[in-house]
Coordinates of C-alpha atoms and ligand atoms in Angstrom, one line a residue:
X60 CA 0.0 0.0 0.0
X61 CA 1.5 3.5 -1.0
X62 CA 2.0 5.3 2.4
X63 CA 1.4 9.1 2.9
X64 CA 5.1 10.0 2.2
X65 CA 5.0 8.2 -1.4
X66 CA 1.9 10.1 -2.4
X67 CA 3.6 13.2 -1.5
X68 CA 7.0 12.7 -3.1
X69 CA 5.1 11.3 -6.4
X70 CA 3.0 14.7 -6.1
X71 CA 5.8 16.4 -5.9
X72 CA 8.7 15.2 -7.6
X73 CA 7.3 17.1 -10.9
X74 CA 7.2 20.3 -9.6
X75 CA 9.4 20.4 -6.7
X76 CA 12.4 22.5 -8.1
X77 CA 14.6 22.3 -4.7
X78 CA 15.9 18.7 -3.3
X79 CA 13.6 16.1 -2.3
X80 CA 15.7 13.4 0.0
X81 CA 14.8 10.0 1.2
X82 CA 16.4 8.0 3.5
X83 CA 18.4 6.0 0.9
X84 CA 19.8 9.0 -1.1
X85 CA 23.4 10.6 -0.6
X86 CA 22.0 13.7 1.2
X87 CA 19.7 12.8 3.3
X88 CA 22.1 11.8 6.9
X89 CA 23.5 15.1 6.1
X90 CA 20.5 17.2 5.7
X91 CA 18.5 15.6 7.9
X92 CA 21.0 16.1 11.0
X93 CA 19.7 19.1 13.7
X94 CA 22.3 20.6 16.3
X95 CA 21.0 18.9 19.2
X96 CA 21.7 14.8 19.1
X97 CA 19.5 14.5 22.1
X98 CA 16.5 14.9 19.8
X99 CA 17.6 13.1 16.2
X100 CA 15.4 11.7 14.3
X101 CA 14.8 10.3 10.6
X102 CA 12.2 11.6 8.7
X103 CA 10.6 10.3 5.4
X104 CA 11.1 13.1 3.1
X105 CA 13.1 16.0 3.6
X106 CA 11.6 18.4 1.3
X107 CA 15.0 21.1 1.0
X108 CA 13.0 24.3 -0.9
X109 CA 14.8 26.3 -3.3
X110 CA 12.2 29.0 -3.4
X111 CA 8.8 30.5 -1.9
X112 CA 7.3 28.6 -4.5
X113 CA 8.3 25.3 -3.7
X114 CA 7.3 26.3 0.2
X115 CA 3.8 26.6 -0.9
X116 CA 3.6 23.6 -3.4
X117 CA 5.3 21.6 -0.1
X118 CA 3.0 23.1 2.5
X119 CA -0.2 22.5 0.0
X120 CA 0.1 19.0 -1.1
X121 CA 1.5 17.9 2.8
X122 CA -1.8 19.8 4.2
X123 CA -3.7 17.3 1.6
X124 CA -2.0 14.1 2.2
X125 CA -2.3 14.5 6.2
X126 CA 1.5 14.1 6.8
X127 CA 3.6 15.4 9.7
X128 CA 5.6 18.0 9.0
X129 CA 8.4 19.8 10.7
X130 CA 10.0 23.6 9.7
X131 CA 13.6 23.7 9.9
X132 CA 15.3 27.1 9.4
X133 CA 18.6 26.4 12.0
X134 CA 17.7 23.5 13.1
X135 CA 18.6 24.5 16.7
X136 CA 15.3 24.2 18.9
X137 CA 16.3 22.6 21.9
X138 CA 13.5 20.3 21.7
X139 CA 13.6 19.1 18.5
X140 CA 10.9 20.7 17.0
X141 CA 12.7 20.9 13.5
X142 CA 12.7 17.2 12.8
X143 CA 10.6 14.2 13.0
X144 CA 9.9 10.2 12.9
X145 CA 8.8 9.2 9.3
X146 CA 7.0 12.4 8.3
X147 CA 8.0 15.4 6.3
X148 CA 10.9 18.0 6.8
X149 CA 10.7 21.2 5.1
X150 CA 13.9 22.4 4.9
X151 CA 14.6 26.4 4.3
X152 CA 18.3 26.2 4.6
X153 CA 18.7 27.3 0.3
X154 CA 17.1 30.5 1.5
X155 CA 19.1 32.8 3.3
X156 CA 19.3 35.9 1.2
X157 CA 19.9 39.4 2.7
X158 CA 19.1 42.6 1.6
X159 CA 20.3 46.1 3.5
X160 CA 18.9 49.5 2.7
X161 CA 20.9 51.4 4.1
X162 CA 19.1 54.7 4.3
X163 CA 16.6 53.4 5.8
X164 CA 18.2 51.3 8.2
X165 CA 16.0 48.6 6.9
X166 CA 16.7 45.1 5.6
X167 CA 14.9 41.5 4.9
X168 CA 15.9 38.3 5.1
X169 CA 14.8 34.7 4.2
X170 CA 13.5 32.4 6.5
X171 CA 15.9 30.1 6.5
X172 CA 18.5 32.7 7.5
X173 CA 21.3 31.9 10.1
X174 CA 22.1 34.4 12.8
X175 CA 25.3 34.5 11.0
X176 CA 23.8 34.4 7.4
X177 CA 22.2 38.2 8.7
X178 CA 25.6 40.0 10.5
X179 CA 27.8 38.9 7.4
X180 CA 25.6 40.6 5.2
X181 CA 24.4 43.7 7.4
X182 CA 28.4 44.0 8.6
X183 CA 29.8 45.3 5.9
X184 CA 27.3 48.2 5.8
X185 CA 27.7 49.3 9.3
X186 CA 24.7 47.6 11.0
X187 CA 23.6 45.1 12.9
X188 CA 20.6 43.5 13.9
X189 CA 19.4 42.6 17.6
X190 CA 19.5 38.9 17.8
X191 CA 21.2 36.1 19.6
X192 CA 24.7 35.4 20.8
X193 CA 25.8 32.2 18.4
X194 CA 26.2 32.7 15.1
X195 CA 25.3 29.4 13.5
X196 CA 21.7 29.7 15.7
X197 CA 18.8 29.6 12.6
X198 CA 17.1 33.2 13.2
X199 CA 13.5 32.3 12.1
X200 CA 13.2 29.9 15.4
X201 CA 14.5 32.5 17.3
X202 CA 12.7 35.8 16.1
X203 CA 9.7 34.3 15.7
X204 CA 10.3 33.0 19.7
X205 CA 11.4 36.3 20.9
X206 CA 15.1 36.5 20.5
X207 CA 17.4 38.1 23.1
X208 CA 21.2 38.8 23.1
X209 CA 24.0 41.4 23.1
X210 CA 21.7 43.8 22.1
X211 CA 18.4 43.4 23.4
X212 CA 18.7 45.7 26.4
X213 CA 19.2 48.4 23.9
X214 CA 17.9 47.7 20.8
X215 CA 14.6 45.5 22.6
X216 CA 14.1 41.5 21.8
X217 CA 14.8 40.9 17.8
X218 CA 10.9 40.2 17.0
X219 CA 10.5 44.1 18.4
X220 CA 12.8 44.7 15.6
X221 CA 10.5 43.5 12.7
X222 CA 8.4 45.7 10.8
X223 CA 7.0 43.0 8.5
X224 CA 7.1 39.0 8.0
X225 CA 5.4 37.5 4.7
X226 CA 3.7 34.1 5.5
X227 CA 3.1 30.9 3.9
X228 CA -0.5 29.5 5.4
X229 CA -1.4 26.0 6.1
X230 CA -3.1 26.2 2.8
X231 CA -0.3 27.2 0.7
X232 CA -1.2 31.2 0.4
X233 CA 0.8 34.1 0.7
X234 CA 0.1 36.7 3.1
X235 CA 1.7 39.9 4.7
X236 CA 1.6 40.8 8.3
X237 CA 2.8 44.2 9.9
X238 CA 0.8 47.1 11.4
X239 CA -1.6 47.5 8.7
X240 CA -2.1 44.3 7.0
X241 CA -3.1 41.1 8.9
X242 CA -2.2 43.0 12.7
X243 CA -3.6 40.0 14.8
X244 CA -1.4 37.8 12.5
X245 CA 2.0 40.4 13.0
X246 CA 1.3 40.4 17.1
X247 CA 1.0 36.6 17.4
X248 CA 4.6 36.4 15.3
X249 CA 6.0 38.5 17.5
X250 CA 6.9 35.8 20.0
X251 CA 4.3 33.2 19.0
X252 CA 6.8 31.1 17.4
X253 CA 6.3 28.7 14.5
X254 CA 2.1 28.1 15.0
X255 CA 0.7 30.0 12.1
X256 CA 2.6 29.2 9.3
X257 CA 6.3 29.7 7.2
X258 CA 8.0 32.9 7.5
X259 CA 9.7 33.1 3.7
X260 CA 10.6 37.1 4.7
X261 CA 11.3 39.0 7.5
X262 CA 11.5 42.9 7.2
X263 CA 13.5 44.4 10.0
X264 CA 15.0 47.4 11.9
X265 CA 19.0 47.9 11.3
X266 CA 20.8 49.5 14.1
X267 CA 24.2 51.2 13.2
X268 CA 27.1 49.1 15.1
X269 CA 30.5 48.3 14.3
X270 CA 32.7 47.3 17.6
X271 CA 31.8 46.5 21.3
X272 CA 33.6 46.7 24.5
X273 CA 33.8 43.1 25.5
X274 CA 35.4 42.7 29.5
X275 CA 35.8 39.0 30.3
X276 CA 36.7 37.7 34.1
X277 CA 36.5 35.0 36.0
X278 CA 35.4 34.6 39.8
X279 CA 36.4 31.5 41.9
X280 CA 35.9 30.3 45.5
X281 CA 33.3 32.5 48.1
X282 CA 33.5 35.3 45.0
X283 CA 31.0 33.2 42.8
X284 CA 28.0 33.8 44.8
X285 CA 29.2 37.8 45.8
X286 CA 29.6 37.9 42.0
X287 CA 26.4 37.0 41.6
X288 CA 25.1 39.1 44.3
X289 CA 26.6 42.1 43.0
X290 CA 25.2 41.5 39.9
X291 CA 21.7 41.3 40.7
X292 CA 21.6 44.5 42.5
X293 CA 24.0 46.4 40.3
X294 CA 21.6 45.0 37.0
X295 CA 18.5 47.1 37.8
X296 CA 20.0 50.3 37.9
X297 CA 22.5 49.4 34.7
X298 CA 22.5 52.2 31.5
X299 CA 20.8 50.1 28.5
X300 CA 24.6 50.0 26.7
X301 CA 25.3 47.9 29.5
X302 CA 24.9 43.8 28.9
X303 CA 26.4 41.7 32.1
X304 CA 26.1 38.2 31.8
X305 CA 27.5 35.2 34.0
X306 CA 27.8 32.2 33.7
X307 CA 28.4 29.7 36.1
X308 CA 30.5 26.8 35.1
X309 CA 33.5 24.3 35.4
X310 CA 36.4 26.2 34.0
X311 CA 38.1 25.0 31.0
X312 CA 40.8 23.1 30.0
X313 CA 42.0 26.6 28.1
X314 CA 45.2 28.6 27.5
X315 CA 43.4 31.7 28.4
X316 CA 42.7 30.4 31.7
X317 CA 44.9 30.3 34.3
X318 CA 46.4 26.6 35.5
X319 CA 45.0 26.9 38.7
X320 CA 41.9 27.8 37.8
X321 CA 41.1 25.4 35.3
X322 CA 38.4 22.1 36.3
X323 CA 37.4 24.5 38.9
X324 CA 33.7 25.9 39.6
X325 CA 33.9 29.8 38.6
X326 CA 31.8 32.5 37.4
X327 CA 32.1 33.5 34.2
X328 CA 31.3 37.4 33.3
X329 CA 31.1 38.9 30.2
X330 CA 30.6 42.5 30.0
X331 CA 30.2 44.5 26.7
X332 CA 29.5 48.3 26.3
X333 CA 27.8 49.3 23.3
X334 CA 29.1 53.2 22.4
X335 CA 31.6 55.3 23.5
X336 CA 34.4 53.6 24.9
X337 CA 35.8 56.2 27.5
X338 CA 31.6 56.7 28.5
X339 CA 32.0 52.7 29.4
X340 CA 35.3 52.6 31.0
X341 CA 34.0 53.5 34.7
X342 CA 31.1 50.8 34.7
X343 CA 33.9 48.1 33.6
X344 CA 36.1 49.8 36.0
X345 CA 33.3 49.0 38.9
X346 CA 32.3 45.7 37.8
X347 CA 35.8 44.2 38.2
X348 CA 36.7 45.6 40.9
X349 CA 34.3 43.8 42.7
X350 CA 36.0 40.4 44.4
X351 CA 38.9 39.1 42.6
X352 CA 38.5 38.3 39.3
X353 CA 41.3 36.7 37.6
X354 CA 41.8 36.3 33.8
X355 CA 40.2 39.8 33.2
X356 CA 40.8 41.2 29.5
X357 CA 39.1 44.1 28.1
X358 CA 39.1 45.1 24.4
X359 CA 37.6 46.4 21.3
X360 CA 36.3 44.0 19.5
X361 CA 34.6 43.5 15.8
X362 CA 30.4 43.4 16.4
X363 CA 30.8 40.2 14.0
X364 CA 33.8 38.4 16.4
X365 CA 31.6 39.1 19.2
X366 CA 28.6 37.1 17.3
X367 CA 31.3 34.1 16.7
X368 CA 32.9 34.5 19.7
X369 CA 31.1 31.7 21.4
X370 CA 30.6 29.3 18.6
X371 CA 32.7 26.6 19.6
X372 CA 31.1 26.2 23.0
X373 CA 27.9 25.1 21.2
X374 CA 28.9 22.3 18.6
X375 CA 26.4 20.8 16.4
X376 CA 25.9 16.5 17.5
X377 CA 26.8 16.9 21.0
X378 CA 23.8 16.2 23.3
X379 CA 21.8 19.3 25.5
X380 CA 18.9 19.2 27.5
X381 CA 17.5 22.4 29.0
X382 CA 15.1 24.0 31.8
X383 CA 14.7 27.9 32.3
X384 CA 12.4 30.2 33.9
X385 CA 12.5 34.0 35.2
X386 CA 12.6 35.6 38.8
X387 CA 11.5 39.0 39.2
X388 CA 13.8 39.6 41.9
X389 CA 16.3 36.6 42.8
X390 CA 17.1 35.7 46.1
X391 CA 20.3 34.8 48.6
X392 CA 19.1 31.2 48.9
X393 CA 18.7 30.5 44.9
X394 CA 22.0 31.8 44.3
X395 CA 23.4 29.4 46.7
X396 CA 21.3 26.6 45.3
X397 CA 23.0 27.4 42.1
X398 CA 26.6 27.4 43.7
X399 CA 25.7 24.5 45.3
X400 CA 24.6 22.7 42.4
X401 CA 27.8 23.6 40.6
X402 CA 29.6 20.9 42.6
X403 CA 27.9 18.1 41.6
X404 CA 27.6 19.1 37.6
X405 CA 28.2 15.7 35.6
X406 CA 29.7 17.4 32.5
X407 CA 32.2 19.9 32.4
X408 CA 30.6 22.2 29.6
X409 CA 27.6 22.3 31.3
X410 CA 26.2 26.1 31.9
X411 CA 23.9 27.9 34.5
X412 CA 23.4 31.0 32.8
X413 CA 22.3 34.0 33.8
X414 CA 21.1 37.5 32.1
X415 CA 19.2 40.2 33.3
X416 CA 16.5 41.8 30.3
X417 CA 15.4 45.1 31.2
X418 CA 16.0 48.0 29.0
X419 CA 14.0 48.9 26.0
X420 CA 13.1 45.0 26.0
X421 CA 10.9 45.7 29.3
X422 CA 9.7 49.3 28.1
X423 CA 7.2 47.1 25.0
X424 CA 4.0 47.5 26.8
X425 CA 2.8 43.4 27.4
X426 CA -0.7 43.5 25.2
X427 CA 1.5 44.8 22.0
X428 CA 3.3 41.6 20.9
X429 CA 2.9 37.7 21.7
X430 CA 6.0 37.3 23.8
X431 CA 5.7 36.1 27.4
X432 CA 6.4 38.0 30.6
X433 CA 8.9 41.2 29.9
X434 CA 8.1 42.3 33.6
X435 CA 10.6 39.5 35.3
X436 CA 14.2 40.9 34.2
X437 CA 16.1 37.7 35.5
X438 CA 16.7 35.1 33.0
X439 CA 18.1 31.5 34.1
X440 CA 19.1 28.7 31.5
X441 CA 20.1 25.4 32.7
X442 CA 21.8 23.8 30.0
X443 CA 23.7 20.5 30.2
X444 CA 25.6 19.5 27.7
X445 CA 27.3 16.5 27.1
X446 CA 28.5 13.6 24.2
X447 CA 27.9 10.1 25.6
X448 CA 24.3 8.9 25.2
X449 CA 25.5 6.6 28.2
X450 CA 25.3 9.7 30.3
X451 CA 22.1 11.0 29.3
X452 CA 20.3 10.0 32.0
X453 CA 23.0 11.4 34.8
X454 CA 22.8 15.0 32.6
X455 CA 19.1 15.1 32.7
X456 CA 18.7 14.6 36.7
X457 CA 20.9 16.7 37.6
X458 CA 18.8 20.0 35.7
X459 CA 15.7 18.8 36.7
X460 CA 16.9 18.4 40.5
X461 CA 18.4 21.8 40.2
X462 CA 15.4 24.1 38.6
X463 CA 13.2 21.9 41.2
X464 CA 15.1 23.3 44.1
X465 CA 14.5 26.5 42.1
X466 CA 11.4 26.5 40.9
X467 CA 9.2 28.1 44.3
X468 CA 11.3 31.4 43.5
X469 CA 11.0 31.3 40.3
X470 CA 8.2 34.0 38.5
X471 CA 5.6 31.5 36.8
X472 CA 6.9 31.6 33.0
X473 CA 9.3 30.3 30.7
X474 CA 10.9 31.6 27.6
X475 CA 9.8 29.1 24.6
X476 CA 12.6 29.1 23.1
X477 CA 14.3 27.7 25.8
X478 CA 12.2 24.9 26.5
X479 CA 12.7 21.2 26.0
X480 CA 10.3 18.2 24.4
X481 CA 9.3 17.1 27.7
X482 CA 7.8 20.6 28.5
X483 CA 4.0 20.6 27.1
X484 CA 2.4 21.5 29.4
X485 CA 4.4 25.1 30.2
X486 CA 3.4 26.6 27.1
X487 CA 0.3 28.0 28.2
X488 CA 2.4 28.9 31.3
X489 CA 4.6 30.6 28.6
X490 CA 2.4 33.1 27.2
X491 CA -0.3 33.1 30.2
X492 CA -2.4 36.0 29.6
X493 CA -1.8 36.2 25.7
X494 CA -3.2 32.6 25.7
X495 CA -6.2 33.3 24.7
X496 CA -5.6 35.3 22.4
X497 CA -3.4 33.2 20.4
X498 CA -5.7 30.6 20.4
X499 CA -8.0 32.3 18.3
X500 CA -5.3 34.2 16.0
X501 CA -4.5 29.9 15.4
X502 CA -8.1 28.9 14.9
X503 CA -8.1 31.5 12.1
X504 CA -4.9 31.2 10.1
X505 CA -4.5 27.1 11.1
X506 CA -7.4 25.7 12.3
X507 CA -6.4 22.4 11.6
X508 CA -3.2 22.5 13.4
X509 CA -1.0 22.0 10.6
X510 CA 1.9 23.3 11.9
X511 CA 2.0 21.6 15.5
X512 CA 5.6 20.2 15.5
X513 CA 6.2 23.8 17.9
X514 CA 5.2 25.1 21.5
X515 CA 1.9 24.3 20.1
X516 CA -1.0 26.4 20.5
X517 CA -3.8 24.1 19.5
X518 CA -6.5 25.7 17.6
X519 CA -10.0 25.8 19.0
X520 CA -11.7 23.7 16.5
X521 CA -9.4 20.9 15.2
X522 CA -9.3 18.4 12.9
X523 CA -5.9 16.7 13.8
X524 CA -4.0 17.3 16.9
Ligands
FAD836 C1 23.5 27.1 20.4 C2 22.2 27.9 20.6 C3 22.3 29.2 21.0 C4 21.1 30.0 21.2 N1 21.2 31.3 21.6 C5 20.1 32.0 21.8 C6 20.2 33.4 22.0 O1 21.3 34.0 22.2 N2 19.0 34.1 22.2 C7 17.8 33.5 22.0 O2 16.8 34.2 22.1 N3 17.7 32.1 21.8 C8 18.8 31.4 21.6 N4 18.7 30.1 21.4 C9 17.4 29.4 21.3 C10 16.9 29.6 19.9 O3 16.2 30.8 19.8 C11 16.0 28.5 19.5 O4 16.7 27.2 19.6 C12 15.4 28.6 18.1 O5 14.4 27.7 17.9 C13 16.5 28.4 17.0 O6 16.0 28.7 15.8 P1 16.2 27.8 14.5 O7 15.7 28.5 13.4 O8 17.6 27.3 14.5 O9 15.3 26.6 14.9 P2 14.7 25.4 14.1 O10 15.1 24.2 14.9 O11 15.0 25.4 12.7 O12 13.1 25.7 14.3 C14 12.6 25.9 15.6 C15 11.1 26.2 15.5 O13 10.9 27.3 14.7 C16 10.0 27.0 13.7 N5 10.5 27.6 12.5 C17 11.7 27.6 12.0 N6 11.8 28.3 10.9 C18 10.6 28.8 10.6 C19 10.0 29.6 9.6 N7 10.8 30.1 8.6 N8 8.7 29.9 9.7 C20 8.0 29.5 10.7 N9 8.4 28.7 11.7 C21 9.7 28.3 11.6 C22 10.0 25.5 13.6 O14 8.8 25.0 13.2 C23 10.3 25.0 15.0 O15 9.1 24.9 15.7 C24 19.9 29.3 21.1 C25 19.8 28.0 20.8 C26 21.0 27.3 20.6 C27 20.9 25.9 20.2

């Protein structure tokens, strides 16, 4: 009996100008791969578009032959959203053109842009735009999440930083959404992540940025938790040029790391000033002077090294799970759960992270796009990572034991793009208030839940869920 996949690889295969891959041709364990190996998987027909076109004649004849089907732009969610077990893939990675004007501080690109497809383009011109902090990160997953970074406390989250997305609907149409055309459609985008359909365009804001002022130190011993300390209460009162993150972490095995320090606990700061150098110099002067940081380097440095900077830490196969939430104010006793915890990580590249939002992120009143709470400025990311499937099990218990112990302090909320497979049932925790809301934007444009390989928001009449 011809299964669903045939009949849409035979309705395809004559119109279909991109790369259709099964699991016996050449491509296919190479395209089908997504960064996190926690959450592999191998689907039926990878359907690699080469144009809008072939997006539409995918998403049409898919809709019609009832298949599963997964959106892959980066291929980075966490949970594995951009993959699946016999269904359909539809690949976007051929379409990652950029466009800058300039004089406008405007540009667009495709939807199956990478974070780094955007700043190589937008670079060379002078601008950047807000997004997140590794480069080979997809930035439809991410925009259409939220999006923060290096930036976001002055420049707000990367979906505040699109004027305009065009769409392709469960039924294969085209449609614009921005202020004026299809507004319930441009809010839910904003943060609503993949429900409503493919993004082949985003139209954004350009910010004019060449270089940083990234400070880097490292805290060890009873200075972890002051680190932290300090942090939190310097945070509130920051300028918005000012990003602080730390990280806490097992030091590593690096030459820019001193011997002594290295397999040790630490905290891990990056500072960067965006503007005038000598107008940062006296925070970075402040922040480390505080305890005794050791491996402290300050520098100019290239907006686009800053974007790759961190790269490496993040390879593509290795094997990440992930829990995060928010605090509105965070307290002695969950900082010392976190120090705490730090003893017992199982992997060495394993990261607590932490970043404080604020800025022109929190001044987006809540009603005026989809994205969760902006009123709880303390973002925590517990994310193990790890290469032995062996040790999966080891990785996994120690995050959830850790954002347990965490959890009563937390604000309720979560950050969707942060979230892991095994996290249903905090989606409607995610977006609380706009949850109704975007249940009925998702009853109009897919009421038959087409795209529900996401942080689903099921539509209120459904055919298949
Ligand atoms: C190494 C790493 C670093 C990260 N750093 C940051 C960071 O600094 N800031 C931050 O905010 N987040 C960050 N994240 C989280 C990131 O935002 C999410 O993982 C995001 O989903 C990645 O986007 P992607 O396009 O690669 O995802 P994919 O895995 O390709 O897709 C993820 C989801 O988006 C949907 N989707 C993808 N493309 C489209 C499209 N064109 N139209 C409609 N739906 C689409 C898919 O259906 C799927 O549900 C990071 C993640 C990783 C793995």
């Amino acid at each position: 009996m011809k299964s669903a996949i045939d009949g849409l690889f035979a309705s395809l295969k004559n119109q279909f100008r991109g790369d259709l891959l099964r699991p016996l041709d050449d491509d296919y364990a190479s395209a089908g791969a997504v960064w996190n190996a926690m959450v592999a998987r191998s689907p039926g027909l990878i359907a690699r578009c080469a144009d809008v076109r072939d997006v539409q004649s995918v998403v049409r004849a898919a809709a019609a032959e009832g298949v599963l089907t997964a959106i892959r732009c980066g291929g980075h969610s966490l949970a594995g959203f951009s993959t699946c077990d016999g269904g359909l893939v539809i690949d976007l990675s051929r379409l990652r053109q950029v466009s800058v004007d300039d004089e406008n501080h405007r540009g667009r690109f495709a939807g199956g842009s990478l974070l780094g497809s955007i700043d190589a383009a937008t670079q060379p011109q002078g601008f950047a735009f807000p997004s997140g902090v590794i480069s080979h990160t997809g930035a439809s997953g991410l925009v259409l999440g939220g999006g923060f970074g290096w930036l976001t406390r002055l420049h707000g989250l990367s979906c505040d930083n699109v004027g305009g997305f065009t769409v392709v609907l469960a039924d294969g149409s085209i449609v614009r959404a921005s202020a004026t055309e299809n507004p319930d459609l441009f809010w839910a985008l904003r943060g609503g992540g993949g429900n409503f359909g493919v993004v082949t365009e985003f139209e954004v804001k350009l910010h004019p940025l060449r270089s940083v002022v990234l400070g880097a130190g490292l805290c060890v011993d009873d200075d972890i938790a002051g680190i932290v300390r300090h942090w939190r209460d310097f945070m509130p009162e920051a300028p918005d040029r000012l990003k602080w993150n730390v990280n806490l972490r097992i030091a590593p095995d690096s030459e820019n790391v001193p011997a002594e320090v290295r397999g040790r606990p630490v905290a891990s700061e990056f500072v960067i000033w965006i503007g005038d150098p000598d107008e940062g110099r006296p925070y970075l002067d402040h922040i480390f002077s505080l305890g005794r940081p050791v491996a402290v380097t300050r520098r100019i440095v290239p907006y686009l090294d800053l974007q790759r900077s961190a790269d490496n830490e993040f390879p593509h196969g290795r094997r990440y799970y992930t829990k995060s939430g928010y605090f509105k104010s965070l307290d002695d006793r969950s900082i010392e759960q976190m120090v705490q915890a730090l003893a017992s990580v199982p992997s060495p590249a394993t990261l607590i992270e932490l970043a404080y939002l604020g800025g022109a992120a929190a001044r987006v009143a809540a009603a005026e796009t989809a994205f969760g709470d902006r009123t709880s400025p303390f973002v925590i990311n517990l994310i193990a990572n790890w290469s032995d499937a062996a040790e999966d099990a080891t990785n996994i218990a120690w995050v959830r034991n850790l954002f347990q112990e965490l959890r009563p302090a937390m604000t309720p909320g979560v950050y969707v793009n942060f979230m892991s497979g095994d996290e249903d049932d905090r989606v409607p925790e995610a977006y609380r208030e706009r949850w109704d809301r975007l249940v009925e934007v998702k009853s109009h444009y897919d009421p038959n839940n087409f795209f529900r390989l996401n942080q689903n928001i099921p539509p209120r009449k459904t055919g298949k869920q």
